[in-house]
Tab-separated table of C-alpha atoms and ligand atoms in Angstrom:
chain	number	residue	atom	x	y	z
V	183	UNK	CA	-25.262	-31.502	29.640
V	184	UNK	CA	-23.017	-33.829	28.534
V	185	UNK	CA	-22.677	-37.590	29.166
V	186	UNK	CA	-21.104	-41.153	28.726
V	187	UNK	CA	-19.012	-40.832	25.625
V	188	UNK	CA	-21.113	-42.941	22.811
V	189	UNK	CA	-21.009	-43.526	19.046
V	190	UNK	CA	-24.217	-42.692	17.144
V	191	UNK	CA	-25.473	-44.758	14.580
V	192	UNK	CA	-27.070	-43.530	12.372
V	193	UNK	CA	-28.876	-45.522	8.760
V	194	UNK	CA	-30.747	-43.766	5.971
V	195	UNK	CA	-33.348	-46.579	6.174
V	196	UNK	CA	-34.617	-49.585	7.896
V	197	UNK	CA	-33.304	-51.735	4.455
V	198	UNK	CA	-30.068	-50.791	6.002
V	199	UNK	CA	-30.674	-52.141	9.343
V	200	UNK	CA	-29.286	-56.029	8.582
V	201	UNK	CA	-25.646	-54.833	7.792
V	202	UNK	CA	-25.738	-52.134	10.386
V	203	UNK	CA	-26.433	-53.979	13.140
V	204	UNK	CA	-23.058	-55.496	12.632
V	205	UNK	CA	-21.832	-52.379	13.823
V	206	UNK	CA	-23.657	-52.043	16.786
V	207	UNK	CA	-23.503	-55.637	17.900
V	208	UNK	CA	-19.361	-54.980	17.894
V	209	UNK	CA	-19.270	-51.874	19.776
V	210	UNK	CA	-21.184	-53.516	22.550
V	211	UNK	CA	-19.234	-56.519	22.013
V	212	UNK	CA	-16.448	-53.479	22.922
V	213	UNK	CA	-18.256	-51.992	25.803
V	214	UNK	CA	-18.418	-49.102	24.020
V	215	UNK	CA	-21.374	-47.381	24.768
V	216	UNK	CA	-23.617	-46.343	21.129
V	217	UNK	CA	-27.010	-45.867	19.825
V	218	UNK	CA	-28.536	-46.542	16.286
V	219	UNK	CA	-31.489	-44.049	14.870
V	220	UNK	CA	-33.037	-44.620	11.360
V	221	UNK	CA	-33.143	-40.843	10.281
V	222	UNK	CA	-32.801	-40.500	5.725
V	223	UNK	CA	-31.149	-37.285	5.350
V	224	UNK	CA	-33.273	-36.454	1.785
V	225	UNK	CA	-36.850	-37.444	3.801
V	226	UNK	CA	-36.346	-36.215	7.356
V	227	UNK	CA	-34.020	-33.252	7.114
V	228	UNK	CA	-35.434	-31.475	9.765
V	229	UNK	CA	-35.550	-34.005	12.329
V	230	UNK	CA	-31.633	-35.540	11.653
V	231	UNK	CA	-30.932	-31.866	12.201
V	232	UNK	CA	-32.085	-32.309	15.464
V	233	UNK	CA	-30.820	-35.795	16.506
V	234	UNK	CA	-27.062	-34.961	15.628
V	235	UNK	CA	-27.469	-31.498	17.770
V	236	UNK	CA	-28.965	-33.260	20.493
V	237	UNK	CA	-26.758	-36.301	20.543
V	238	UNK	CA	-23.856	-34.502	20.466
V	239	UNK	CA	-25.311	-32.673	23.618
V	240	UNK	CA	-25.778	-35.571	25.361
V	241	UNK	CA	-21.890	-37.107	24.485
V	242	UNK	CA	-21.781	-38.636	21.003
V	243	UNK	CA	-17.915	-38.079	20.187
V	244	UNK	CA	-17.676	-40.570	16.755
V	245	UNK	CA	-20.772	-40.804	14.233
V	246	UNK	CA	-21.107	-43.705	12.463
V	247	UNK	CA	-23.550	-42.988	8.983
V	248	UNK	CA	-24.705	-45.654	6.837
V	249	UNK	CA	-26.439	-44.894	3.423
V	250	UNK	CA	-27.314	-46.124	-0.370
V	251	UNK	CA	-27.849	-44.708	-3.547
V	252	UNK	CA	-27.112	-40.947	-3.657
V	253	UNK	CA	-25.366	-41.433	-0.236
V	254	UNK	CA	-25.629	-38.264	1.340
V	255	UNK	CA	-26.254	-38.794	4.867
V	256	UNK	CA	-22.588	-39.306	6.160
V	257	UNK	CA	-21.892	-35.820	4.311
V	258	UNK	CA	-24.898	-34.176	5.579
V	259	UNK	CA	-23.718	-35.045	9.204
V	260	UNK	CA	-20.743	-34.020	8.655
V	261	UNK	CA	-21.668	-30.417	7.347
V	262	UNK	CA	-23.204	-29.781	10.991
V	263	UNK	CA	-20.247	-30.980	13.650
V	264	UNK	CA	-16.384	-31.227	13.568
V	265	UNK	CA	-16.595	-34.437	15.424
V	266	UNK	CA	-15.522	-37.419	13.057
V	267	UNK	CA	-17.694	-39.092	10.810
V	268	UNK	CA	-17.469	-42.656	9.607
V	269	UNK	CA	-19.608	-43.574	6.148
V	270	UNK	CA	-20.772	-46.872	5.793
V	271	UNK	CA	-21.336	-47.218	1.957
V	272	UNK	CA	-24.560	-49.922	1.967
V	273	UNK	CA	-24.054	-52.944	-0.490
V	274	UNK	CA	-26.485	-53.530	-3.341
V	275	UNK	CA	-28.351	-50.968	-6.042
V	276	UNK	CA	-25.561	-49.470	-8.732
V	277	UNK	CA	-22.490	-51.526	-9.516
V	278	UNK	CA	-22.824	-53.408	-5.612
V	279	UNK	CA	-22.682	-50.263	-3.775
V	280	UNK	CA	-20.267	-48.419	-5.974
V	281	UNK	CA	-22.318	-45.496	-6.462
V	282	UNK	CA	-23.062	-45.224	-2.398
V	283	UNK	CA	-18.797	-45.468	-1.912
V	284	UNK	CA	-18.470	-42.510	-4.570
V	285	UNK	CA	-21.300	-40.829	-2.812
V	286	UNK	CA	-19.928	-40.772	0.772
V	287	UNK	CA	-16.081	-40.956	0.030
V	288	UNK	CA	-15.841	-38.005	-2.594
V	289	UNK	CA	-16.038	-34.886	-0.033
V	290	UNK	CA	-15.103	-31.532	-0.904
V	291	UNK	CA	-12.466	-29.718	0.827
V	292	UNK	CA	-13.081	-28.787	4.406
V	293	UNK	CA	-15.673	-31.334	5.363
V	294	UNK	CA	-14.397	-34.698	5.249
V	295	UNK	CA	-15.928	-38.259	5.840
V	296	UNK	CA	-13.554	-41.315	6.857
V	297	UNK	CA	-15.208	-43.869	4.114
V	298	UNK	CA	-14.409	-47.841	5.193
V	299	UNK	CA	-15.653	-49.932	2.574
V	300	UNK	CA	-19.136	-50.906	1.399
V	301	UNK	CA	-20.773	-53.218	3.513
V	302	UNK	CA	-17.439	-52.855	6.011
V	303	UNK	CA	-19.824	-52.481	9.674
V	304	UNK	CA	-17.500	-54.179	11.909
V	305	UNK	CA	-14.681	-51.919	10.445
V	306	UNK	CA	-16.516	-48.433	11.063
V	307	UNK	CA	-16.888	-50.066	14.175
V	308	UNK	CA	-13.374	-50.886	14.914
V	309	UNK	CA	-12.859	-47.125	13.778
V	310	UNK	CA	-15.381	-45.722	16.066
V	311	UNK	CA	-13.520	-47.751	19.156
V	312	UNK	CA	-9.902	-46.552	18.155
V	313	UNK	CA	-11.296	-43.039	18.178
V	314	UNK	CA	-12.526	-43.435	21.515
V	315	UNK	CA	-9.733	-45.333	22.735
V	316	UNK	CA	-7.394	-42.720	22.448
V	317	UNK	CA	-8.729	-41.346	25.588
V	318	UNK	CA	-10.351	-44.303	27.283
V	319	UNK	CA	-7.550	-46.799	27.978
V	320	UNK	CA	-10.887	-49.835	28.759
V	321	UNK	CA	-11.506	-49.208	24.881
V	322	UNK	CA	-8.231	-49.029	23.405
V	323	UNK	CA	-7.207	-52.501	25.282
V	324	UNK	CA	-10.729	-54.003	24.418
V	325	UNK	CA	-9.767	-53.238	20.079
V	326	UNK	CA	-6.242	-54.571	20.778
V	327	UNK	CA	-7.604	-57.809	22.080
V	328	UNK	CA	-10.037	-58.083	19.091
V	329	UNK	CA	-6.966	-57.378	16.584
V	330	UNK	CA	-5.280	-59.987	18.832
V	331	UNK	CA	-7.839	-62.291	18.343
V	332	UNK	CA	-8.382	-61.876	14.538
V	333	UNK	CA	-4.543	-62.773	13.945
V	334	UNK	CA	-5.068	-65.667	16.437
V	335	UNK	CA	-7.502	-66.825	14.612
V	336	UNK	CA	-5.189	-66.688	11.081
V	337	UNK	CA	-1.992	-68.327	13.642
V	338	UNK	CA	-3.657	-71.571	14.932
V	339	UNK	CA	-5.181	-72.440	11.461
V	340	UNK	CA	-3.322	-75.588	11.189
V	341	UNK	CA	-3.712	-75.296	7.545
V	342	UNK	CA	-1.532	-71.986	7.925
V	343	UNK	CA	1.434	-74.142	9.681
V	344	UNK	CA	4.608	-74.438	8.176
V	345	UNK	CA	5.019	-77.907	6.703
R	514	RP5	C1	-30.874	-44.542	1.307
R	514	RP5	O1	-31.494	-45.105	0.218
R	514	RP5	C2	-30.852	-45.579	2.377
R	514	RP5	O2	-29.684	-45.460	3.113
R	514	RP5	C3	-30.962	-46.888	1.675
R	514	RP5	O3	-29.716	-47.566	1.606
R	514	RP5	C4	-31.428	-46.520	0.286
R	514	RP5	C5	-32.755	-47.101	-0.037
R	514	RP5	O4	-33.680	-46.744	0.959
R	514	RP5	P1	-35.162	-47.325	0.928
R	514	RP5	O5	-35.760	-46.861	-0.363
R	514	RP5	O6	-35.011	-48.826	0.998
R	514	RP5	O7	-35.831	-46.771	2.145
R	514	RP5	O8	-31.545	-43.418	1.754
């Protein structure tokens, strides 16, 4: 039976939980509905198998998969649905997260991730709600109004002003 349309979160780790919650915190920010599970795709194969088949069951329409080190998570979700998946390459370890980006971003044919960049929450986020948005007109306003606000923000920085 399906549901509410929601994003799914999902981290390899609890260490991952301080950037990730970024995420989170902006879809709700959003209203747009989403759930985060801690589920490493190299120590709990079995049961990530059975969250993504179940949330997609109950509506998940974007995941959103954060990982480090050999970052094989977003892939691994990927392998088992056609719905999009967003990698969130976690900062830190190798070269500040480098080898997590190469990880996640370098797909082979067929089975692609959409990579933002390491560390980047808000903007897998902000992914996430544009992917919604193109059928829920609530969600697509509710990004347009943060992208308003950003280059608000940038606009009435009276150090930006013309002289
Ligand atoms: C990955 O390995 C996780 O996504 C995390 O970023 C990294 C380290 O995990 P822990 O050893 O801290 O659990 O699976």
């Amino acid at each position: 039976m399906t549901g509410l349309a929601f994003v799914a979160i999902i981290v390899g780790s609890r260490s991952d939980l301080e950037v990730v919650q970024k995420a989170a915190d902006l879809l709700t920010t959003l209203d747009v509905a989403n759930e985060l599970r801690v589920i490493s795709a190299h120590r709990a194969p079995d049961l990530l198998d059975a969250y993504v088949s179940d949330a997609i069951q109950r509506g998940a329409k974007v995941f959103i998969c954060a990982a480090g080190l050999a970052a094989h998570l977003p892939g691994v979700v990927a392998s088992k649905t056609t719905l999009p998946v967003i990698g969130l390459p976690m900062p830190g370890n190798l070269a500040g997260g480098l080898d997590a980006l190469l990880s996640i971003v370098q797909m082979p044919k067929a089975v692609p991730v959409a990579t933002v960049g390491v560390g980047q929450a808000e903007n897998a986020a902000l992914l996430a709600a544009q992917m919604l948005g193109l059928s829920d007109d609530a969600i697509a306003r509710a990004v347009a109004d943060h992208r308003a606000a950003a280059r608000k923000q940038i606009e009435d920085d009276p150090t930006n002003r013309p002289a």
